Short mmCIF file of C-alpha atoms and ligand atoms in Angstrom, two decimals:
data_model
loop_
_atom_site.label_atom_id
_atom_site.label_comp_id
_atom_site.label_asym_id
_atom_site.label_seq_id
_atom_site.Cartn_x
_atom_site.Cartn_y
_atom_site.Cartn_z
CA MET A 1 0.00 0.00 0.00
CA SER A 2 1.16 3.49 -0.72
CA ASN A 3 1.73 6.18 1.87
CA ILE A 4 -1.79 7.50 1.75
CA ILE A 5 -2.53 9.91 4.55
CA GLN A 6 -6.14 9.54 5.42
CA SER A 7 -8.22 12.58 5.93
CA GLY A 8 -11.69 11.26 6.66
CA PHE A 9 -14.92 12.88 5.65
CA ASP A 10 -14.82 16.53 6.69
CA LYS A 11 -17.71 16.77 9.15
CA GLU A 12 -17.89 20.55 8.68
CA ILE A 13 -18.50 20.10 4.97
CA GLN A 14 -20.18 16.76 4.36
CA PRO A 15 -23.87 16.04 4.99
CA SER A 16 -24.63 13.49 7.69
CA TYR A 17 -26.39 10.21 6.94
CA LEU A 18 -29.57 11.25 8.69
CA TYR A 19 -31.16 14.51 7.57
CA GLU A 20 -34.85 14.53 8.35
CA GLY A 21 -35.65 17.22 5.79
CA TYR A 22 -34.80 14.57 3.20
CA LYS A 23 -37.37 11.97 4.18
CA SER A 24 -35.82 8.88 2.59
CA THR A 25 -32.81 9.15 4.90
CA ILE A 26 -35.00 8.21 7.86
CA ILE A 27 -35.21 4.53 6.96
CA ARG A 28 -31.91 4.31 5.09
CA ALA A 29 -29.33 6.01 7.30
CA PRO A 30 -27.21 3.76 9.55
CA THR A 31 -28.36 4.14 13.16
CA LYS A 32 -25.40 2.51 14.93
CA PRO A 33 -22.06 4.26 15.26
CA LEU A 34 -19.71 3.57 12.37
CA VAL A 35 -16.73 1.37 13.19
CA MET A 36 -13.35 3.01 12.79
CA PRO A 37 -10.61 0.39 12.49
CA LYS A 38 -6.99 1.35 13.06
CA LYS A 39 -5.73 3.03 9.94
CA SER A 40 -2.66 0.82 9.73
CA GLU A 41 -4.93 -2.20 9.42
CA LEU A 42 -6.94 -0.89 6.53
CA SER A 43 -6.50 -1.68 2.92
CA LEU A 44 -8.21 0.91 0.80
CA THR A 45 -6.73 0.37 -2.60
CA GLY A 46 -8.45 -1.04 -5.62
CA PRO A 47 -8.16 -0.73 -9.32
CA VAL A 48 -7.75 2.66 -10.97
CA PHE A 49 -9.14 3.51 -14.34
CA LYS A 50 -6.13 4.87 -16.12
CA ASP A 51 -6.53 3.26 -19.52
CA PHE A 52 -10.19 3.92 -19.71
CA LYS A 53 -11.44 4.20 -23.29
CA LEU A 54 -14.09 6.83 -23.80
CA GLY A 55 -16.51 6.78 -26.70
CA VAL A 56 -15.92 9.70 -29.08
CA LEU A 57 -19.14 11.46 -28.08
CA ASP A 58 -19.27 10.41 -24.44
CA HIS A 59 -18.29 13.93 -23.35
CA ASP A 60 -20.86 15.67 -25.55
CA LEU A 61 -24.44 15.18 -24.36
CA THR A 62 -25.65 17.62 -27.02
CA LYS A 63 -24.70 14.99 -29.63
CA ASN A 64 -24.41 11.56 -28.03
CA ALA A 65 -28.09 10.63 -28.22
CA VAL A 66 -29.17 12.43 -31.37
CA LYS A 67 -31.90 10.60 -33.34
CA ASN A 68 -33.50 13.09 -35.69
CA GLY A 69 -32.33 16.55 -34.66
CA GLU A 70 -30.64 18.49 -31.92
CA PRO A 71 -31.74 18.36 -28.29
CA LEU A 72 -33.83 21.32 -27.14
CA GLY A 73 -32.64 23.74 -24.51
CA GLU A 74 -29.72 25.94 -23.62
CA ARG A 75 -26.32 24.45 -24.58
CA ILE A 76 -23.69 24.73 -21.89
CA VAL A 77 -20.06 23.71 -21.50
CA VAL A 78 -18.82 22.72 -18.05
CA HIS A 79 -15.13 23.00 -17.19
CA GLY A 80 -13.39 22.17 -13.96
CA LYS A 81 -10.29 20.91 -12.24
CA VAL A 82 -10.22 17.82 -10.04
CA THR A 83 -7.69 18.01 -7.20
CA ASN A 84 -6.99 16.37 -3.87
CA GLU A 85 -7.15 18.25 -0.57
CA LYS A 86 -3.64 19.60 -1.08
CA GLY A 87 -4.71 21.13 -4.37
CA HIS A 88 -2.70 18.65 -6.42
CA PRO A 89 -4.42 17.77 -9.67
CA ILE A 90 -5.88 14.28 -10.14
CA PRO A 91 -4.96 13.37 -13.73
CA TYR A 92 -6.75 10.82 -15.89
CA THR A 93 -9.61 10.07 -13.57
CA LEU A 94 -13.06 9.21 -14.86
CA LEU A 95 -16.12 11.44 -14.38
CA GLU A 96 -19.58 10.07 -15.07
CA ILE A 97 -22.50 12.46 -15.41
CA TRP A 98 -26.25 12.14 -15.66
CA GLN A 99 -29.07 14.67 -15.61
CA ALA A 100 -32.61 15.61 -16.58
CA ASN A 101 -33.32 17.22 -19.95
CA SER A 102 -34.16 20.92 -20.36
CA SER A 103 -37.76 20.23 -19.34
CA GLY A 104 -36.73 18.58 -16.10
CA ARG A 105 -37.43 15.02 -17.24
CA TYR A 106 -35.13 12.00 -16.89
CA ILE A 107 -35.24 9.16 -19.39
CA HIS A 108 -35.25 6.81 -16.37
CA LYS A 109 -38.31 4.55 -16.53
CA ALA A 110 -39.27 5.40 -12.96
CA ASP A 111 -39.41 9.17 -13.55
CA GLN A 112 -43.06 10.13 -13.32
CA HIS A 113 -42.61 13.91 -13.55
CA ASP A 114 -45.08 15.12 -16.17
CA ALA A 115 -42.70 16.91 -18.52
CA PRO A 116 -41.73 15.93 -22.07
CA LEU A 117 -38.90 13.61 -22.97
CA ASP A 118 -36.51 14.83 -25.66
CA PRO A 119 -35.91 12.19 -28.35
CA ASN A 120 -32.46 13.62 -28.99
CA PHE A 121 -31.17 13.76 -25.44
CA SER A 122 -30.34 10.97 -23.02
CA GLY A 123 -28.63 12.99 -20.30
CA ALA A 124 -25.80 10.49 -19.73
CA GLY A 125 -22.12 11.08 -20.42
CA ARG A 126 -18.53 10.54 -19.33
CA CYS A 127 -15.25 12.35 -19.54
CA MET A 128 -11.81 12.10 -18.11
CA THR A 129 -9.44 14.58 -16.55
CA ASP A 130 -6.33 15.42 -18.55
CA ALA A 131 -2.72 15.44 -17.30
CA GLU A 132 -3.43 18.63 -15.30
CA GLY A 133 -6.65 17.35 -13.76
CA ASN A 134 -8.92 19.39 -16.03
CA TYR A 135 -12.16 18.11 -17.48
CA LYS A 136 -14.76 19.48 -19.87
CA PHE A 137 -18.09 18.32 -21.23
CA TYR A 138 -20.94 19.75 -23.28
CA THR A 139 -24.57 19.37 -22.36
CA ILE A 140 -27.97 21.05 -22.19
CA LYS A 141 -28.85 22.98 -19.06
CA PRO A 142 -31.12 20.66 -17.03
CA GLY A 143 -34.57 21.83 -15.98
CA ALA A 144 -36.06 21.80 -12.47
CA TYR A 145 -38.41 18.96 -11.58
CA SER A 146 -40.89 18.20 -8.85
CA TRP A 147 -40.54 15.31 -6.44
CA GLY A 148 -42.51 13.82 -3.59
CA ASN A 149 -40.42 14.75 -0.57
CA HIS A 150 -42.87 17.39 0.70
CA PRO A 151 -45.73 19.44 -0.78
CA ASN A 152 -44.61 21.48 -3.80
CA ALA A 153 -41.05 20.15 -3.60
CA TRP A 154 -38.87 21.04 -6.59
CA ARG A 155 -35.27 20.13 -7.23
CA PRO A 156 -33.07 23.01 -8.40
CA ASN A 157 -31.34 22.55 -11.76
CA HIS A 158 -28.51 20.08 -11.24
CA ILE A 159 -26.13 17.66 -12.90
CA HIS A 160 -25.20 14.43 -11.11
CA PHE A 161 -21.47 13.58 -10.99
CA SER A 162 -19.62 10.39 -10.09
CA LEU A 163 -15.82 10.39 -9.60
CA PHE A 164 -13.12 7.97 -8.48
CA GLY A 165 -9.76 9.54 -7.62
CA GLY A 166 -7.06 7.28 -6.20
CA ASP A 167 -8.62 4.82 -3.76
CA ILE A 168 -11.91 3.90 -2.18
CA THR A 169 -11.89 6.88 0.18
CA SER A 170 -11.75 9.42 -2.64
CA ARG A 171 -14.93 8.03 -4.26
CA LEU A 172 -17.47 10.81 -4.70
CA ILE A 173 -21.00 11.10 -5.98
CA THR A 174 -22.39 14.61 -5.94
CA GLN A 175 -24.52 17.17 -7.76
CA MET A 176 -23.53 20.42 -9.41
CA TYR A 177 -25.94 23.35 -9.09
CA PHE A 178 -26.26 26.65 -10.94
CA PRO A 179 -25.69 30.17 -9.58
CA GLY A 180 -28.72 32.26 -8.71
CA ASP A 181 -31.19 29.37 -8.68
CA PRO A 182 -34.11 30.43 -6.43
CA LEU A 183 -34.80 26.79 -5.51
CA LEU A 184 -31.47 26.28 -3.74
CA GLU A 185 -32.72 27.67 -0.44
CA PHE A 186 -35.73 25.32 -0.42
CA ASP A 187 -33.94 22.13 -1.43
CA PRO A 188 -33.30 19.61 1.36
CA MET A 189 -30.37 18.07 -0.53
CA VAL A 190 -28.58 21.41 -0.68
CA GLN A 191 -29.65 22.35 2.85
CA SER A 192 -28.29 19.03 4.18
CA ILE A 193 -24.80 20.38 3.55
CA PRO A 194 -23.33 22.32 6.48
CA LEU A 195 -23.20 26.06 5.73
CA LYS A 196 -19.43 26.03 5.32
CA GLY A 197 -19.67 23.62 2.39
CA ARG A 198 -22.90 24.66 0.73
CA ASP A 199 -21.52 27.04 -1.89
CA LEU A 200 -18.96 24.47 -3.04
CA LEU A 201 -21.59 22.73 -5.16
CA ILE A 202 -22.70 25.86 -6.99
CA SER A 203 -20.95 26.24 -10.32
CA LYS A 204 -19.79 29.65 -11.51
CA PHE A 205 -20.85 31.25 -14.75
CA ASP A 206 -17.71 32.15 -16.71
CA LEU A 207 -17.81 34.36 -19.78
CA ALA A 208 -14.24 33.36 -20.64
CA LEU A 209 -15.33 29.71 -20.96
CA THR A 210 -18.43 30.65 -22.93
CA GLU A 211 -18.14 29.63 -26.58
CA PRO A 212 -19.38 32.34 -28.95
CA ASP A 213 -22.54 31.40 -30.82
CA PHE A 214 -22.55 27.97 -29.15
CA ALA A 215 -22.66 27.45 -25.39
CA LEU A 216 -22.61 29.24 -22.04
CA GLY A 217 -19.60 28.35 -19.91
CA TYR A 218 -19.70 27.19 -16.28
CA ARG A 219 -16.84 26.25 -13.98
CA PHE A 220 -17.14 23.52 -11.36
CA ASP A 221 -13.96 22.52 -9.54
CA ILE A 222 -13.95 19.33 -7.50
CA VAL A 223 -11.82 18.37 -4.49
CA LEU A 224 -11.62 14.66 -3.71
CA ARG A 225 -10.81 13.35 -0.26
CA GLY A 226 -7.19 12.47 0.43
CA HIS A 227 -3.68 13.72 0.04
CA ASN A 228 -2.12 11.22 -2.30
CA ALA A 229 -0.62 13.09 -5.20
CA THR A 230 -1.84 10.96 -8.04
CA PRO A 231 -4.24 8.08 -8.38
CA PHE A 232 -1.48 5.90 -9.74
CA GLU A 233 1.24 5.90 -7.14
CA ASN A 234 0.01 2.54 -5.91
CA LEU A 235 0.32 0.87 -9.28
CA MET B 1 1.85 25.86 0.84
CA ASP B 2 -0.32 22.83 1.39
CA LYS B 3 -3.28 25.02 2.10
CA LYS B 4 -6.16 22.69 2.71
CA HIS B 5 -8.67 22.65 -0.10
CA LEU B 6 -12.18 21.93 1.14
CA GLN B 7 -13.64 18.59 0.13
CA THR B 8 -16.46 18.76 -2.37
CA PRO B 9 -19.63 17.78 -0.47
CA SER B 10 -21.31 14.51 -1.29
CA GLN B 11 -24.91 14.31 -2.52
CA THR B 12 -27.22 11.39 -3.02
CA ILE B 13 -27.02 9.21 -6.12
CA GLY B 14 -30.82 9.67 -6.25
CA PRO B 15 -33.34 7.32 -7.84
CA PHE B 16 -32.35 7.92 -11.48
CA PHE B 17 -28.72 6.83 -11.75
CA ALA B 18 -29.40 3.66 -13.75
CA TYR B 19 -29.27 5.10 -17.27
CA GLY B 20 -25.98 6.86 -16.52
CA LEU B 21 -24.07 4.48 -14.24
CA THR B 22 -25.48 1.01 -14.96
CA PRO B 23 -27.27 1.57 -18.28
CA THR B 24 -26.78 -1.79 -20.00
CA GLN B 25 -28.11 -3.65 -16.96
CA TYR B 26 -31.32 -1.64 -17.18
CA ASP B 27 -31.60 -1.78 -21.00
CA TYR B 28 -30.73 1.80 -21.76
CA GLU B 29 -28.91 2.68 -24.96
CA PHE B 30 -25.82 4.21 -23.37
CA LYS B 31 -23.27 1.41 -22.91
CA SER B 32 -22.03 0.42 -19.46
CA TRP B 33 -18.25 0.36 -19.10
CA VAL B 34 -18.37 -1.95 -16.09
CA ASP B 35 -20.85 -4.46 -14.71
CA ASN B 36 -21.13 -7.25 -12.16
CA ASN B 37 -18.83 -9.68 -13.95
CA MET B 38 -15.53 -8.70 -12.40
CA VAL B 39 -13.39 -11.37 -14.01
CA ALA B 40 -12.70 -11.98 -17.68
CA ASP B 41 -13.73 -15.64 -17.59
CA ILE B 42 -16.83 -16.06 -15.48
CA ASP B 43 -16.87 -19.80 -16.18
CA ALA B 44 -13.39 -20.39 -14.77
CA PRO B 45 -13.34 -22.85 -11.86
CA GLU B 46 -12.11 -20.22 -9.39
CA THR B 47 -15.01 -17.87 -10.15
CA ILE B 48 -17.37 -17.32 -7.24
CA GLU B 49 -20.80 -15.74 -7.07
CA ILE B 50 -21.74 -13.30 -4.33
CA SER B 51 -25.32 -12.16 -3.99
CA GLY B 52 -27.64 -10.58 -1.46
CA THR B 53 -30.34 -8.04 -0.77
CA VAL B 54 -30.15 -4.55 0.69
CA PHE B 55 -32.92 -3.89 3.25
CA ASP B 56 -34.20 -0.58 4.54
CA GLY B 57 -35.25 0.16 8.12
CA GLU B 58 -38.75 -1.17 7.44
CA GLY B 59 -37.43 -4.49 6.19
CA GLN B 60 -38.21 -3.75 2.54
CA ALA B 61 -35.78 -4.90 -0.14
CA ILE B 62 -34.30 -1.75 -1.68
CA ASP B 63 -34.79 -1.64 -5.45
CA ASP B 64 -32.71 1.44 -6.26
CA ALA B 65 -29.34 0.96 -4.59
CA MET B 66 -26.02 0.79 -6.39
CA VAL B 67 -23.54 -1.68 -4.93
CA GLU B 68 -19.84 -1.49 -5.79
CA LEU B 69 -17.28 -4.15 -4.96
CA TRP B 70 -13.61 -3.20 -4.79
CA GLN B 71 -10.95 -5.79 -4.24
CA ASP B 72 -7.17 -5.72 -4.27
CA ASP B 73 -5.07 -8.55 -2.88
CA GLY B 74 -1.94 -7.34 -4.64
CA GLU B 75 -2.44 -9.81 -7.44
CA HIS B 76 -5.95 -9.02 -8.61
CA LYS B 77 -7.35 -5.51 -8.61
CA LEU B 78 -11.03 -5.91 -9.40
CA TYR B 79 -14.04 -3.63 -9.52
CA GLY B 80 -17.70 -4.36 -10.13
CA ARG B 81 -20.94 -2.44 -10.01
CA PHE B 82 -24.57 -3.52 -9.91
CA GLY B 83 -27.87 -1.75 -9.35
CA THR B 84 -30.66 -3.45 -7.42
CA GLY B 85 -34.10 -3.73 -8.98
CA THR B 86 -33.51 -5.92 -12.01
CA GLU B 87 -32.85 -9.24 -10.26
CA GLU B 88 -35.44 -11.33 -8.50
CA ASN B 89 -36.14 -10.06 -4.97
CA ASN B 90 -34.09 -6.96 -5.82
CA ARG B 91 -30.88 -8.88 -5.23
CA PHE B 92 -27.42 -7.76 -6.18
CA ILE B 93 -25.24 -10.39 -7.77
CA PHE B 94 -21.55 -10.45 -8.69
CA LYS B 95 -19.14 -12.88 -10.30
CA THR B 96 -15.59 -12.51 -9.08
CA ILE B 97 -12.75 -14.47 -7.54
CA LYS B 98 -12.09 -14.82 -3.88
CA PRO B 99 -9.25 -12.53 -2.85
CA LYS B 100 -6.16 -14.02 -1.22
CA SER B 101 -5.20 -13.43 2.36
CA VAL B 102 -2.67 -10.58 2.57
CA ASN B 103 -0.26 -10.41 5.54
CA GLY B 104 -2.29 -12.91 7.51
CA GLN B 105 -5.50 -10.87 7.29
CA ALA B 106 -8.75 -12.60 6.45
CA PRO B 107 -9.63 -12.21 2.78
CA PHE B 108 -12.27 -9.57 2.19
CA ILE B 109 -13.87 -7.33 -0.41
CA ASN B 110 -14.57 -3.65 0.14
CA VAL B 111 -18.15 -2.58 -0.56
CA ILE B 112 -19.35 0.93 -1.33
CA LEU B 113 -23.07 1.43 -1.21
CA PHE B 114 -25.06 4.27 -2.77
CA MET B 115 -28.78 4.88 -2.77
CA ARG B 116 -31.58 7.39 -2.74
CA GLY B 117 -31.88 8.43 0.89
CA GLN B 118 -28.11 8.42 1.40
CA LEU B 119 -26.53 11.83 1.18
CA LEU B 120 -23.15 10.20 1.74
CA HIS B 121 -22.19 6.69 0.60
CA THR B 122 -21.53 3.92 3.13
CA TYR B 123 -18.56 1.56 3.36
CA THR B 124 -18.79 -2.03 4.47
CA ARG B 125 -16.89 -5.27 3.79
CA ILE B 126 -17.57 -8.82 2.76
CA TYR B 127 -15.67 -11.60 4.56
CA PHE B 128 -16.12 -15.30 3.87
CA ALA B 129 -17.67 -17.88 6.20
CA ASP B 130 -15.29 -20.62 5.03
CA GLU B 131 -12.29 -18.67 6.37
CA SER B 132 -13.19 -19.09 10.00
CA SER B 133 -9.67 -19.31 11.40
CA LEU B 134 -8.40 -16.23 9.53
CA ASN B 135 -11.64 -14.44 10.39
CA ALA B 136 -11.12 -15.25 14.08
CA SER B 137 -7.71 -13.58 14.16
CA ASP B 138 -8.45 -10.70 11.79
CA LYS B 139 -7.75 -7.31 13.36
CA VAL B 140 -10.46 -5.40 11.50
CA LEU B 141 -13.10 -8.01 12.31
CA ASN B 142 -11.93 -8.00 15.90
CA SER B 143 -12.41 -4.24 16.07
CA VAL B 144 -16.12 -4.94 15.55
CA ASP B 145 -18.46 -5.83 18.43
CA ALA B 146 -18.56 -9.66 18.45
CA LYS B 147 -22.35 -9.67 18.26
CA ARG B 148 -22.32 -7.72 15.01
CA ARG B 149 -19.36 -9.40 13.32
CA ASN B 150 -21.52 -11.88 11.41
CA THR B 151 -23.17 -9.00 9.50
CA LEU B 152 -19.91 -8.82 7.52
CA ILE B 153 -19.52 -12.52 6.76
CA ALA B 154 -20.98 -14.09 3.63
CA GLU B 155 -22.45 -17.57 4.04
CA LYS B 156 -21.28 -20.21 1.62
CA VAL B 157 -23.71 -22.47 -0.20
CA GLY B 158 -21.90 -24.65 -2.75
CA GLN B 159 -19.71 -22.31 -4.80
CA LYS B 160 -21.94 -19.36 -4.03
CA TYR B 161 -21.78 -16.79 -1.27
CA SER B 162 -24.70 -14.89 0.11
CA ILE B 163 -24.77 -11.77 2.27
CA ASP B 164 -27.61 -9.37 3.00
CA ILE B 165 -27.09 -5.75 3.91
CA HIS B 166 -29.39 -4.21 6.51
CA MET B 167 -29.31 -0.42 6.72
CA GLN B 168 -31.01 -0.43 10.13
CA GLY B 169 -32.60 -2.69 12.73
CA GLN B 170 -31.54 -5.70 14.78
CA LYS B 171 -29.35 -7.01 12.00
CA GLU B 172 -27.93 -3.62 11.00
CA THR B 173 -24.80 -4.16 8.95
CA VAL B 174 -21.53 -2.82 10.28
CA PHE B 175 -20.49 0.25 8.32
CA PHE B 176 -17.02 1.68 8.54
CA ASP B 177 -15.75 5.21 9.02
CA LEU B 178 -12.80 5.15 6.65
FE1 FE2 C 301 -31.56 14.54 -10.07
#
C-alpha cells in the first residue's frame, strides 16, 4: 500500500447520513455508530481507471443521443479541475455524469414527472481529466423537476457527478448546481450540507469559458478526499 | 503551501442513476463500461458468485441501490458495479474471484453502497464464512463488536456466497468510518 494519509470525511463540509428534511434518509441512514478500524490495518486500494477508453461522443451530451435533430434547450459547456485536498491535480480520472433534460425530465423509466422527454437527449455522459486534472463536457442545461419529498417540492437545476480519484476513500457522488437558482434555499439536498460547504456545489458562470454562438460556460472545480498526489502511485 | 482545499460535499445518487451508471443492466442505450462480472472468464473454476439483498429500516428490499465491490489482494485488482431492482427479490449479484489473504489478514472485499436516501455513501466489507480461522484472528473483524461481526460474513452455499445488507434494525450491517 502506498503512503496514503487519510483525511476522513470533513464533518464541517459533508452532509450526515440522517437529515430529516430529506425523508428517505430516515429509513436508510445507519443508526449505529460507524466502526473506525486502526488506519494501519486498513487496505483501501483497488483498481484505478487509467486506460479507460471513452466513446468519441461520451463527453458531448448535445450529440451523443441524437436521433432526428438536436436536443432542445440551452447548450452549456462545463469545465473544472479535479484536485486532492492539497490542491494537487488528479490526472486521468473518470467522471460520469447524468441529468434531466431541459424540461426537467429524466429518461429513467421510474421518472413520473409530467414533462416531455426529448428524443435527442439521453442525459448520460462521461469524460476524463487530462494530465493537469482538467475536465470538460458539453450538455444542455437541465430543468427543475418536482418530487414527492414534501408538498410542492422542486429540485433546483442540477447535474449528477460520479468520480473515483485514487482509492476507495476518494470516491465521490455529488450534484452540481447553478448560480442564482431560487430553488437552492428550499432544497433539502442542498440544505443538508453544512453552511461552510454549501456554496462548493454551486458552479460559476464564466464568460471566458463561454463559446461564442454555441454554449454558455460554467466552472465547477472538485476536491476529492485524500492527500495522495496521483491516483497511480500505488500501481 | 499545502493550504487545505475543502472537500467537495457529497450528494445522493438519487433514484435515477441507472441510465448513466449502470445503463446496460437496465436496458438503456448508453453502454455500461463496467458491470457485475468482475473477471474476464466467469466460467473459470475459481469464479465465485456473491449475492444478497439490501434492506431498509422497514425491512423492505431496496430496489434502487447501487452496490460497488472493490478488491485488491496485490495480485488481482477488481471492480464491479450492480444496481438493485432488475434481479429477482431486488438482489445484487456479482461474479468474481475470492481474494487471497494478505499479511495474515482474512480475505475480504470492500463494498461501497449508494442509494436514494443516502446523502453520503456507506462503506462495508464482505468476509467469507469458510475462512473461520483467519476471520477469528483478523484485526479489523476484531475491532467490531462480536455480536455484530456476522453481519460482515458471507455464508457459503456450494460455490456461491450470500450476504444481505441491513441499513437499520436488529441485524444492521456494520459500516465503517474510513
Ligand atoms: Fe436529479
